[in-house]
PDB file of C-alpha atoms in Angstrom:
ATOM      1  CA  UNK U   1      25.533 -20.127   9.972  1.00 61.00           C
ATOM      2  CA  UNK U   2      26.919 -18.807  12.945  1.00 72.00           C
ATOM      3  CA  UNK U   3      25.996 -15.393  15.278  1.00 78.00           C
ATOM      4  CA  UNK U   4      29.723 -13.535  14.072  1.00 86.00           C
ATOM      5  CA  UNK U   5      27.942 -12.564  10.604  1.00 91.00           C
ATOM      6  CA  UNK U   6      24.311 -12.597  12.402  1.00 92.00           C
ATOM      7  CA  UNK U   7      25.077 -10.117  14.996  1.00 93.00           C
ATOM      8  CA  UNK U   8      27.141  -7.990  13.099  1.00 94.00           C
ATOM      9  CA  UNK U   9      24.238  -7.886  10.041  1.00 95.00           C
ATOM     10  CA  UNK U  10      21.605  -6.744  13.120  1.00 95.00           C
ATOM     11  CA  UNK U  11      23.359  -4.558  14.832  1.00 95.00           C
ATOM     12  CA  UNK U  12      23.821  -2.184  11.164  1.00 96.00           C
ATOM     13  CA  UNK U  13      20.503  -3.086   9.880  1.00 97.00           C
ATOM     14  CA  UNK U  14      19.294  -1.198  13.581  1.00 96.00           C
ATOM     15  CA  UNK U  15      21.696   1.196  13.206  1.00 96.00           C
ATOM     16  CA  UNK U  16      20.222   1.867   9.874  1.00 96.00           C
ATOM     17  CA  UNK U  17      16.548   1.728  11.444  1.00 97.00           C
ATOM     18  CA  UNK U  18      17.647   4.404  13.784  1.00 97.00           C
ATOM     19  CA  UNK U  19      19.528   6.431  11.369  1.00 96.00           C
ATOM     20  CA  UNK U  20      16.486   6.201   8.929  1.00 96.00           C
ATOM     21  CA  UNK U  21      13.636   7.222  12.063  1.00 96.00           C
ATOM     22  CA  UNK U  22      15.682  10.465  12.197  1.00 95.00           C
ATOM     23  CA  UNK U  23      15.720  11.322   8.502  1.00 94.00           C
ATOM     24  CA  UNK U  24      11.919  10.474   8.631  1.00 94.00           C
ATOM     25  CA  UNK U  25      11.634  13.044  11.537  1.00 94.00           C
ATOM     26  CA  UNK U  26      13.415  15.336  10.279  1.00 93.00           C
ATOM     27  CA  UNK U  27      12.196  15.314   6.928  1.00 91.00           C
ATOM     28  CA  UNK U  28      15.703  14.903   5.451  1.00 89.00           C
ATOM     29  CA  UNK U  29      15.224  13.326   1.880  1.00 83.00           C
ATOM     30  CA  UNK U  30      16.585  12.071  -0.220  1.00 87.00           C
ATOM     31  CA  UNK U  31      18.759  10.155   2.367  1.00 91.00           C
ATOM     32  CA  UNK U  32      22.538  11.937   2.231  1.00 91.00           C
ATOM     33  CA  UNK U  33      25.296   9.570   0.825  1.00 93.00           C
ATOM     34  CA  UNK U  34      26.826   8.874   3.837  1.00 95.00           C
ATOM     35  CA  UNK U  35      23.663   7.080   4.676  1.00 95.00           C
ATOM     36  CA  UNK U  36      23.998   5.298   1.130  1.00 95.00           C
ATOM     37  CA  UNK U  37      27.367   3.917   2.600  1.00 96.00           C
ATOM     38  CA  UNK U  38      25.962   2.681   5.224  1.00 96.00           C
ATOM     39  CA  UNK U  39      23.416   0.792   3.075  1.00 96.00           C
ATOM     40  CA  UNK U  40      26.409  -0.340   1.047  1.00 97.00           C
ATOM     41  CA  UNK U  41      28.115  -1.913   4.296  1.00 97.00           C
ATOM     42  CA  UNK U  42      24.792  -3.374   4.831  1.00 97.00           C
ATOM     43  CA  UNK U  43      24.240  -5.208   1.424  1.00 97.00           C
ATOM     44  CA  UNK U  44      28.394  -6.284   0.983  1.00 97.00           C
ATOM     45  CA  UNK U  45      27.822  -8.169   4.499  1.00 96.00           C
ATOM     46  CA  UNK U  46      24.255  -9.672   3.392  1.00 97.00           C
ATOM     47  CA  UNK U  47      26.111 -11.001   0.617  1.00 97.00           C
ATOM     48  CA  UNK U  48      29.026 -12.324   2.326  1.00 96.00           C
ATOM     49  CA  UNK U  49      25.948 -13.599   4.643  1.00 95.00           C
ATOM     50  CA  UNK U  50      24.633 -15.467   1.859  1.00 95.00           C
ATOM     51  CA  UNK U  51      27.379 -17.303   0.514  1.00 95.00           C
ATOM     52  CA  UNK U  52      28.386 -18.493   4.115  1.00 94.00           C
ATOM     53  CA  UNK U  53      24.959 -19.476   4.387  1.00 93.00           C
ATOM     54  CA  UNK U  54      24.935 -21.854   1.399  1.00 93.00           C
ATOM     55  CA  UNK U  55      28.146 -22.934   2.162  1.00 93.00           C
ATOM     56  CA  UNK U  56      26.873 -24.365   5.464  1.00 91.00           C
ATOM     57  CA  UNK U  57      23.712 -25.357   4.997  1.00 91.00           C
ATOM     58  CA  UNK U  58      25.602 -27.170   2.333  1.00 90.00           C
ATOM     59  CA  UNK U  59      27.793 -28.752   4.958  1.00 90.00           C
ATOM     60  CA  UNK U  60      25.832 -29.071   7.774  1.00 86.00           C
ATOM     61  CA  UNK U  61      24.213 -32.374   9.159  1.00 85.00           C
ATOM     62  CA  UNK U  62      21.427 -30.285  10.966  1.00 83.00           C
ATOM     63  CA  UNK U  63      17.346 -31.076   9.657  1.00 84.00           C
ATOM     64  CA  UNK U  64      17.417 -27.355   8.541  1.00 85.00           C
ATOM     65  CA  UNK U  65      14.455 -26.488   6.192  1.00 85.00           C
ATOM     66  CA  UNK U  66      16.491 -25.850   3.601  1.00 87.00           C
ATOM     67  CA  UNK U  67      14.235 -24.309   1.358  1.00 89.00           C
ATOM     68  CA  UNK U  68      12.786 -21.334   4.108  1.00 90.00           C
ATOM     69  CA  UNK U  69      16.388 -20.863   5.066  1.00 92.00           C
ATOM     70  CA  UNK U  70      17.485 -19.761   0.759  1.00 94.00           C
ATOM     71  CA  UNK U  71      14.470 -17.760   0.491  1.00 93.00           C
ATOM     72  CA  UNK U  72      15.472 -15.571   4.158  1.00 94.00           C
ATOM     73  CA  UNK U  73      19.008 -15.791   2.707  1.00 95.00           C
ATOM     74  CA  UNK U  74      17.932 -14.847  -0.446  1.00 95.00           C
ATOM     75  CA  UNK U  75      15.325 -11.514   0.971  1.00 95.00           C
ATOM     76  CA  UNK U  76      17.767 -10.130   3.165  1.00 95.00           C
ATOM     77  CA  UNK U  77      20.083  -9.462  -0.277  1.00 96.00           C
ATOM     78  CA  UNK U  78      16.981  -7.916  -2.407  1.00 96.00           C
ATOM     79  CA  UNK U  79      15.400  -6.338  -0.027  1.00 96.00           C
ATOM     80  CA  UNK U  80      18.019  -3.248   0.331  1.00 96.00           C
ATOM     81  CA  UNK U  81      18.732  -2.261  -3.123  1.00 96.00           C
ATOM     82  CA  UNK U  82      14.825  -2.510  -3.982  1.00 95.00           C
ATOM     83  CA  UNK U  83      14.156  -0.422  -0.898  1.00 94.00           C
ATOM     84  CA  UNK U  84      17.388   2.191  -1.897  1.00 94.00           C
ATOM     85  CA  UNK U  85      15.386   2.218  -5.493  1.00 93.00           C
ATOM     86  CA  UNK U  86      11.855   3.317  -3.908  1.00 91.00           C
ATOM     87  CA  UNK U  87      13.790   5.492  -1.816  1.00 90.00           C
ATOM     88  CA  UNK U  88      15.390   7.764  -4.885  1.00 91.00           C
ATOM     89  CA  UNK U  89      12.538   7.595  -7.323  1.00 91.00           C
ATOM     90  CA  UNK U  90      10.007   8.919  -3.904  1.00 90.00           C
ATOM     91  CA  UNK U  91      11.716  11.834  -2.501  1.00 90.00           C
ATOM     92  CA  UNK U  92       9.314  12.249   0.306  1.00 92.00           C
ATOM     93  CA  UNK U  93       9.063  11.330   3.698  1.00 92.00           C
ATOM     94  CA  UNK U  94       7.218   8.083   2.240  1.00 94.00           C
ATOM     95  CA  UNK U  95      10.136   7.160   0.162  1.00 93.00           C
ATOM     96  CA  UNK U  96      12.272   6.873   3.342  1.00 94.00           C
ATOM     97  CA  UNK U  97       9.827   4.921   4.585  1.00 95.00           C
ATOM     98  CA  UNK U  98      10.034   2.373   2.937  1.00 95.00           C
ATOM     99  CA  UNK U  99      14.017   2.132   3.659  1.00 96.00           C
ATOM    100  CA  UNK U 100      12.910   1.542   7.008  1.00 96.00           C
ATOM    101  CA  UNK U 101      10.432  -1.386   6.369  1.00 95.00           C
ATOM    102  CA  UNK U 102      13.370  -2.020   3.983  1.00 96.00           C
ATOM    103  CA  UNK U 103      15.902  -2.581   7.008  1.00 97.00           C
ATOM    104  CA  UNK U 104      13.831  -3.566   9.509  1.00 96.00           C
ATOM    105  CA  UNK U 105      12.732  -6.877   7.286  1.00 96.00           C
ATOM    106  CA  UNK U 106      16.874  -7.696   7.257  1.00 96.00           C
ATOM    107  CA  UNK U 107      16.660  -7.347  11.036  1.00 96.00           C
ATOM    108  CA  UNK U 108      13.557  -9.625  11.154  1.00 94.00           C
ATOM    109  CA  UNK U 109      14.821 -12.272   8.553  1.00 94.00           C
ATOM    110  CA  UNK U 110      18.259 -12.598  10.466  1.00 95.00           C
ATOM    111  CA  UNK U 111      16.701 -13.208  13.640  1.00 93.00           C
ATOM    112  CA  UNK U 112      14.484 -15.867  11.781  1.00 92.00           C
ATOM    113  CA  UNK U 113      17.573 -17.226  10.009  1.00 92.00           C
ATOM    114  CA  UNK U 114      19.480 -17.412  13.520  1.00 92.00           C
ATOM    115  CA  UNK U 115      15.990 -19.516  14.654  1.00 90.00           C
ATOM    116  CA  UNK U 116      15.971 -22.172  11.841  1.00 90.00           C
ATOM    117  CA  UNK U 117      19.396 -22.743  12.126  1.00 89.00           C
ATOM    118  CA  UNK U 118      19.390 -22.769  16.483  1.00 86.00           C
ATOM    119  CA  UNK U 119      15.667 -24.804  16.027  1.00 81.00           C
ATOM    120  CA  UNK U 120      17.616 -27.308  13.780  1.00 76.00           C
ATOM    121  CA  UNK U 121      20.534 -27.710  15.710  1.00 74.00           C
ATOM    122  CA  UNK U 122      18.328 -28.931  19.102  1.00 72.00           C
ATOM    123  CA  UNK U 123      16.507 -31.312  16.625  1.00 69.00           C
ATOM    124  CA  UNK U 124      19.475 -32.969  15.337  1.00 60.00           C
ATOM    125  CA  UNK U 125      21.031 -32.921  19.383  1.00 52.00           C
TER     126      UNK U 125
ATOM    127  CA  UNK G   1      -6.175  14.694 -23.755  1.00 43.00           C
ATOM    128  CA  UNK G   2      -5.087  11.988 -21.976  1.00 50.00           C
ATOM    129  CA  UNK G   3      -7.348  10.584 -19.730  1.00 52.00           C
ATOM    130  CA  UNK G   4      -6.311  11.729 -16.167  1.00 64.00           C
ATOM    131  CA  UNK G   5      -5.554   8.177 -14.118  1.00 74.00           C
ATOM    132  CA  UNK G   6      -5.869   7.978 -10.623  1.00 84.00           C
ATOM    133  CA  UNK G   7      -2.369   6.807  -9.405  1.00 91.00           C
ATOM    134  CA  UNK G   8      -1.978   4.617  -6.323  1.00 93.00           C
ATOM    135  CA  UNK G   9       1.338   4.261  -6.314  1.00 92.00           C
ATOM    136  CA  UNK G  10       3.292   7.351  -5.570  1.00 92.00           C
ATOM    137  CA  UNK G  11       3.480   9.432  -2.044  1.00 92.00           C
ATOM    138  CA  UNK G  12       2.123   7.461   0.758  1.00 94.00           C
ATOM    139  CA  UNK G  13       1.551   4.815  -1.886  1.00 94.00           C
ATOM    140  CA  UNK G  14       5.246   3.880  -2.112  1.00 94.00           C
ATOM    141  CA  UNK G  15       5.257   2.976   1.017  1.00 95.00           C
ATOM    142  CA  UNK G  16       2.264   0.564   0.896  1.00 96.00           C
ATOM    143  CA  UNK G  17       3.320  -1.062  -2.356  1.00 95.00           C
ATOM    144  CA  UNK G  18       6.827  -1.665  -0.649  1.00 95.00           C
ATOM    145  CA  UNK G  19       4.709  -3.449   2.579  1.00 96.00           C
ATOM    146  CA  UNK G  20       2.189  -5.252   0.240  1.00 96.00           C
ATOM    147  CA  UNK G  21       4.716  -6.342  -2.041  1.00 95.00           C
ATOM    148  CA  UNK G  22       6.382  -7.599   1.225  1.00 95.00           C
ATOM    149  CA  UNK G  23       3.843  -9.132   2.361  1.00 95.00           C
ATOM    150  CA  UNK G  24       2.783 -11.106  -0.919  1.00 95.00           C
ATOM    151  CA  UNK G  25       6.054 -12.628  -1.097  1.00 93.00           C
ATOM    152  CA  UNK G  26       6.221 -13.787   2.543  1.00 91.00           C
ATOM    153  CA  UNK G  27       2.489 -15.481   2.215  1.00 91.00           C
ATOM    154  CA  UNK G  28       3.703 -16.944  -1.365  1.00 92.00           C
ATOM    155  CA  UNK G  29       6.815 -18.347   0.219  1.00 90.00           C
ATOM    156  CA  UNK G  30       4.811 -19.237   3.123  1.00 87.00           C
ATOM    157  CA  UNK G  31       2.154 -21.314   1.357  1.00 89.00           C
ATOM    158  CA  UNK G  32       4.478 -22.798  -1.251  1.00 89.00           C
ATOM    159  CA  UNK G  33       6.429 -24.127   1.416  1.00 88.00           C
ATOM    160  CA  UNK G  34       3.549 -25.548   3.615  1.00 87.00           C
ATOM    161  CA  UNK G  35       1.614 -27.149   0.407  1.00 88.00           C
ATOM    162  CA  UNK G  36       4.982 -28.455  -1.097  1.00 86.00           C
ATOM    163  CA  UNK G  37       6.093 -30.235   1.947  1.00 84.00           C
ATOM    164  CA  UNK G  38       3.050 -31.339   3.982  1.00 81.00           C
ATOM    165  CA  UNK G  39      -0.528 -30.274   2.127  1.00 81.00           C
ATOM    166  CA  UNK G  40      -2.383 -33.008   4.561  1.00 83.00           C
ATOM    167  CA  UNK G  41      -0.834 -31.338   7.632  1.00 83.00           C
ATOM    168  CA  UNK G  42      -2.722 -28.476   8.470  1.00 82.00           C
ATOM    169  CA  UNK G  43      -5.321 -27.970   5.321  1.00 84.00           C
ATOM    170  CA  UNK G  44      -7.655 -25.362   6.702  1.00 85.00           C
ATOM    171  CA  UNK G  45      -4.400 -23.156   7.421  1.00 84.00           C
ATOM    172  CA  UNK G  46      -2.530 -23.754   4.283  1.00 88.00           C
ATOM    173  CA  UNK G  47      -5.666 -22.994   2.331  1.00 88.00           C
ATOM    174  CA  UNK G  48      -5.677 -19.888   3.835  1.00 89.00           C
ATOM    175  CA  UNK G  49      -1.892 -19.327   3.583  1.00 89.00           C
ATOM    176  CA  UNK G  50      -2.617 -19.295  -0.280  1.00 92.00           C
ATOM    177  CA  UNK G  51      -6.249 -17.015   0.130  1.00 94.00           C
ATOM    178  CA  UNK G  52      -4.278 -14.548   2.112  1.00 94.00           C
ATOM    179  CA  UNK G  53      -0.884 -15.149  -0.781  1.00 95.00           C
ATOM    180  CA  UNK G  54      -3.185 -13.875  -3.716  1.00 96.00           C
ATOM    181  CA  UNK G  55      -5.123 -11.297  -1.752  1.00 97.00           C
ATOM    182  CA  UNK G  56      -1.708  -9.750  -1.208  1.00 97.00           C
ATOM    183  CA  UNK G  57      -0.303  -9.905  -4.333  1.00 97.00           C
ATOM    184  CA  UNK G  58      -4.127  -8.684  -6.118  1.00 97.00           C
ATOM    185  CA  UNK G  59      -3.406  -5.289  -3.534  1.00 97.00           C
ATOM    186  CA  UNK G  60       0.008  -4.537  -4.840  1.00 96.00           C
ATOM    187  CA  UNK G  61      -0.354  -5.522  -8.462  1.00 96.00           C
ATOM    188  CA  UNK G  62      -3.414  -3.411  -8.264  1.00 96.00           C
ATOM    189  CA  UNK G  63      -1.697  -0.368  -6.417  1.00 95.00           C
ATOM    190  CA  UNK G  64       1.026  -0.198  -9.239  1.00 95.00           C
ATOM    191  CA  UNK G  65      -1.100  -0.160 -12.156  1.00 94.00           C
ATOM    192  CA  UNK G  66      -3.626   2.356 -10.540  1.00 94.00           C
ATOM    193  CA  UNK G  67      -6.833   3.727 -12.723  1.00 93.00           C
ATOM    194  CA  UNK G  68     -10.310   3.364 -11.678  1.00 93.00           C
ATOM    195  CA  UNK G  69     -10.745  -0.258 -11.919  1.00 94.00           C
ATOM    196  CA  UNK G  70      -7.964  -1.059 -10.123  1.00 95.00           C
ATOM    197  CA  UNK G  71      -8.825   1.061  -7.245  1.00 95.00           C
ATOM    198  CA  UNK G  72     -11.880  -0.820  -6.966  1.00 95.00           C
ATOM    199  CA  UNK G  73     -10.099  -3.969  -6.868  1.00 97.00           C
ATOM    200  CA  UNK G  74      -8.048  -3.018  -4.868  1.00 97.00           C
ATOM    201  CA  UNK G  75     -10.624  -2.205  -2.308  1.00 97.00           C
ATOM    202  CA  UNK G  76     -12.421  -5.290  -2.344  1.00 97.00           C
ATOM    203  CA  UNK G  77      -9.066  -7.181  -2.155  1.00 97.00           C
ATOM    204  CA  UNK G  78      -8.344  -5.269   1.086  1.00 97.00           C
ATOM    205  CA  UNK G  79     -11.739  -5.284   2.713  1.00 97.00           C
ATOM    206  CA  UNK G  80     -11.678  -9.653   2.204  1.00 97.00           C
ATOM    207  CA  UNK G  81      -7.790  -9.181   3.654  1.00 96.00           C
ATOM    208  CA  UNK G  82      -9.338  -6.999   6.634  1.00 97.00           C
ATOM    209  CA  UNK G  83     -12.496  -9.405   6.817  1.00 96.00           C
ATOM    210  CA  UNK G  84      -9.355 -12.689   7.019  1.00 94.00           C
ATOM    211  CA  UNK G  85      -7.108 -11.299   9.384  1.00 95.00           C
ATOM    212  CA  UNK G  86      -9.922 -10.151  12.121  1.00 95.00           C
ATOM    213  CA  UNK G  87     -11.789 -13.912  11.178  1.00 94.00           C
ATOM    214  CA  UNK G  88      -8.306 -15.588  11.521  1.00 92.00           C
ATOM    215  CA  UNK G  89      -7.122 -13.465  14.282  1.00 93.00           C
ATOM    216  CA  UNK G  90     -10.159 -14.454  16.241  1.00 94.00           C
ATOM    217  CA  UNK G  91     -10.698 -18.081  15.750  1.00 93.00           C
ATOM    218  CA  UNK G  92      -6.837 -19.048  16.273  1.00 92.00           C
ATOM    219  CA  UNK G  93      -7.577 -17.802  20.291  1.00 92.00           C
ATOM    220  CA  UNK G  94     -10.753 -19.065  20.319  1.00 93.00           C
ATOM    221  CA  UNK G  95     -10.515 -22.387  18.511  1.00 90.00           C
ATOM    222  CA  UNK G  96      -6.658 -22.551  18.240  1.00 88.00           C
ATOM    223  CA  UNK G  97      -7.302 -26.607  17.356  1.00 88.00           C
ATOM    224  CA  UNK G  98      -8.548 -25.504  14.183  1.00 85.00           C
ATOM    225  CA  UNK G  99      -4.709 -24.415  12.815  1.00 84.00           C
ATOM    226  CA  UNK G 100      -2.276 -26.757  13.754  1.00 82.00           C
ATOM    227  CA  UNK G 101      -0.114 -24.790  11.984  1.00 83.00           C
ATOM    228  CA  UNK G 102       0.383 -20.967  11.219  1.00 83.00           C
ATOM    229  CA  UNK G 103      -0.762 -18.813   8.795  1.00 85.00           C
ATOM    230  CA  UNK G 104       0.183 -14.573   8.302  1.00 88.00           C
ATOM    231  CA  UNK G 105      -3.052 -14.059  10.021  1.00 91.00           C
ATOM    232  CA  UNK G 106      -2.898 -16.387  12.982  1.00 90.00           C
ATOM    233  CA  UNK G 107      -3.344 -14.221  16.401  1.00 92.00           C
ATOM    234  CA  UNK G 108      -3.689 -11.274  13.820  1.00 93.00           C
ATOM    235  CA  UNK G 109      -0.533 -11.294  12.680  1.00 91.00           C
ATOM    236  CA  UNK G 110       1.504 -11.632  15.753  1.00 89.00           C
ATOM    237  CA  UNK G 111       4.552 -13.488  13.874  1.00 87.00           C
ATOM    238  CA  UNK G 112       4.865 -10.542  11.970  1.00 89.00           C
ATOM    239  CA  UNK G 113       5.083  -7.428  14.136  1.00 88.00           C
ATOM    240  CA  UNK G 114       1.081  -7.004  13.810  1.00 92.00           C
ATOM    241  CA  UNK G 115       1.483  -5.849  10.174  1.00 93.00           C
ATOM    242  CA  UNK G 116      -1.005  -7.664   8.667  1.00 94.00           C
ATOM    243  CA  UNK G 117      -3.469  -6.441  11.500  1.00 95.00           C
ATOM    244  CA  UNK G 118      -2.517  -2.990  10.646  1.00 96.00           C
ATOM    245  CA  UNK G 119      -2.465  -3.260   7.149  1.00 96.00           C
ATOM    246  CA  UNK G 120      -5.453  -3.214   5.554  1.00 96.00           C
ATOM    247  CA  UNK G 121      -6.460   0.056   7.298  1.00 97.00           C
ATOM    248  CA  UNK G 122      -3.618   1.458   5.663  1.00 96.00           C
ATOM    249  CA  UNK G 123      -4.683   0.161   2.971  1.00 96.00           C
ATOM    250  CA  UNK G 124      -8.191   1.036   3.196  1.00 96.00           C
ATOM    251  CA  UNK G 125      -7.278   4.780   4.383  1.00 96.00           C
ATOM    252  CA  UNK G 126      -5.314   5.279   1.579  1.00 95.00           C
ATOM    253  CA  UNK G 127      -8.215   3.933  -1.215  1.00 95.00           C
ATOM    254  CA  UNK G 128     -10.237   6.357  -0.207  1.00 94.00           C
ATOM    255  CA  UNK G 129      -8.528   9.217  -0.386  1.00 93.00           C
ATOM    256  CA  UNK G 130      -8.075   8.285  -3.671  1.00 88.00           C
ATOM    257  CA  UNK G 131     -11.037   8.515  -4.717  1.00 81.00           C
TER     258      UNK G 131
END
């Protein structure tokens, strides 16, 4: 696990935030498609996220706790499409809302993935 | 006629069966985690780990059925959350010896953004208006 898919994953999941506030504020729902795209980005590099993750938790020789790392791994995937689904079936302001609690938990669960794995690594130093 | 049910999860609703649902899986994963690998560690905290786990997932299963029961369920579900996180909140600065390790209420909720401070308000707000 390494900060080139981290920091790439945070800085669209704020974007996102961002973009999301402003829809909110302007009462602009459903969200327009472009926004859906961006979503789309969002969940192809959570996946790609994912995979690298198992692959090197699977290789690594760091004490990571395994089991807290799958289930962030594992969040930041379902999180988006169950928030795009609340999203389109509430067509309100609240709907949106919850995209942004939806986005805003990727942001928190990478930056608690990037901590297990940086925690681990001065253990096993 | 169909009997007219009071629905709790739609408008504002969404939104708090999106952050509860959140919420129940974090203290679920949280709890499982701390009982499965060290239960003797930090007893007090874990056992509240799980309290504040089903209390969570009570609130949301409860918001998504909806009906008259459920609302009241509901309510005392988020009046024992509000009672846990302001009870938790306070005794982790006053008597932080007592939790040698976390819980989603510890310092009210400051390992996750204050949500779970905030939350039963919400919560609360949104029960009665229900009504």
């Amino acid at each position: 696990m390494t900060t080139w898919i981290v920091a790439p994953v945070l800085a669209l999941s704020l974007a996102a935030a961002v973009w999301t506030v402003v829809m909110i504020v302007r009462a602009q729902h459903p969200p327009s498609d472009a926004y859906f795209v961006l979503l789309g980005a969002l969940l192809v590099l959570l996946v790609v996220q994912m995979v690298v993750g198992f692959v090197a938790l699977g290789a690594t020789d760091r004490p990571v706790e395994g089991v807290t790392f799958v289930a962030y791994l594992l969040t930041t995937v379902a999180v988006v499409p169950v928030g795009a689904a609340l999203a389109l079936v509430e067509r309100s302001r609240w709907g949106t809302a919850v995209l942004l609690v939806a986005v805003l938990t990727v942001a928190a669960c990478e930056l608690r993935l990037e901590a297990l794995w940086d925690v681990a690594a001065v253990a096993g130093a | 006629m169909p009997e007219q049910r009071t629905t709790l999860s739609t408008g504002p609703g969404r939104l708090l069966v999106a952050l509860y649902g959140l919420f129940a899986l974090a203290a679920t994963g949280r709890s499982a985690v701390q009982l499965g690998m060290e239960p003797g560690r930090a007893p007090l905290a874990y056992t509240l780990s799980l309290v504040a786990a089903v209390l969570y997932l009570v609130a949301t299963v409860c918001l998504l059925l909806g009906g008259r029961r459920a609302r009241v369920v509901a309510l005392v579900a988020v009046s024992i959350e509000l009672v846990g996180v302001l009870g938790i909140g306070t005794l982790t600065y006053l008597e932080p010896q007592l939790f040698p390790d976390k819980t989603v209420w510890s310092h009210f909720g400051q390992g996750y953004g204050f949500l779970p401070l905030v939350l039963p308000f919400l919560g609360l707000a949104w029960l009665r208006s229900r009504r």
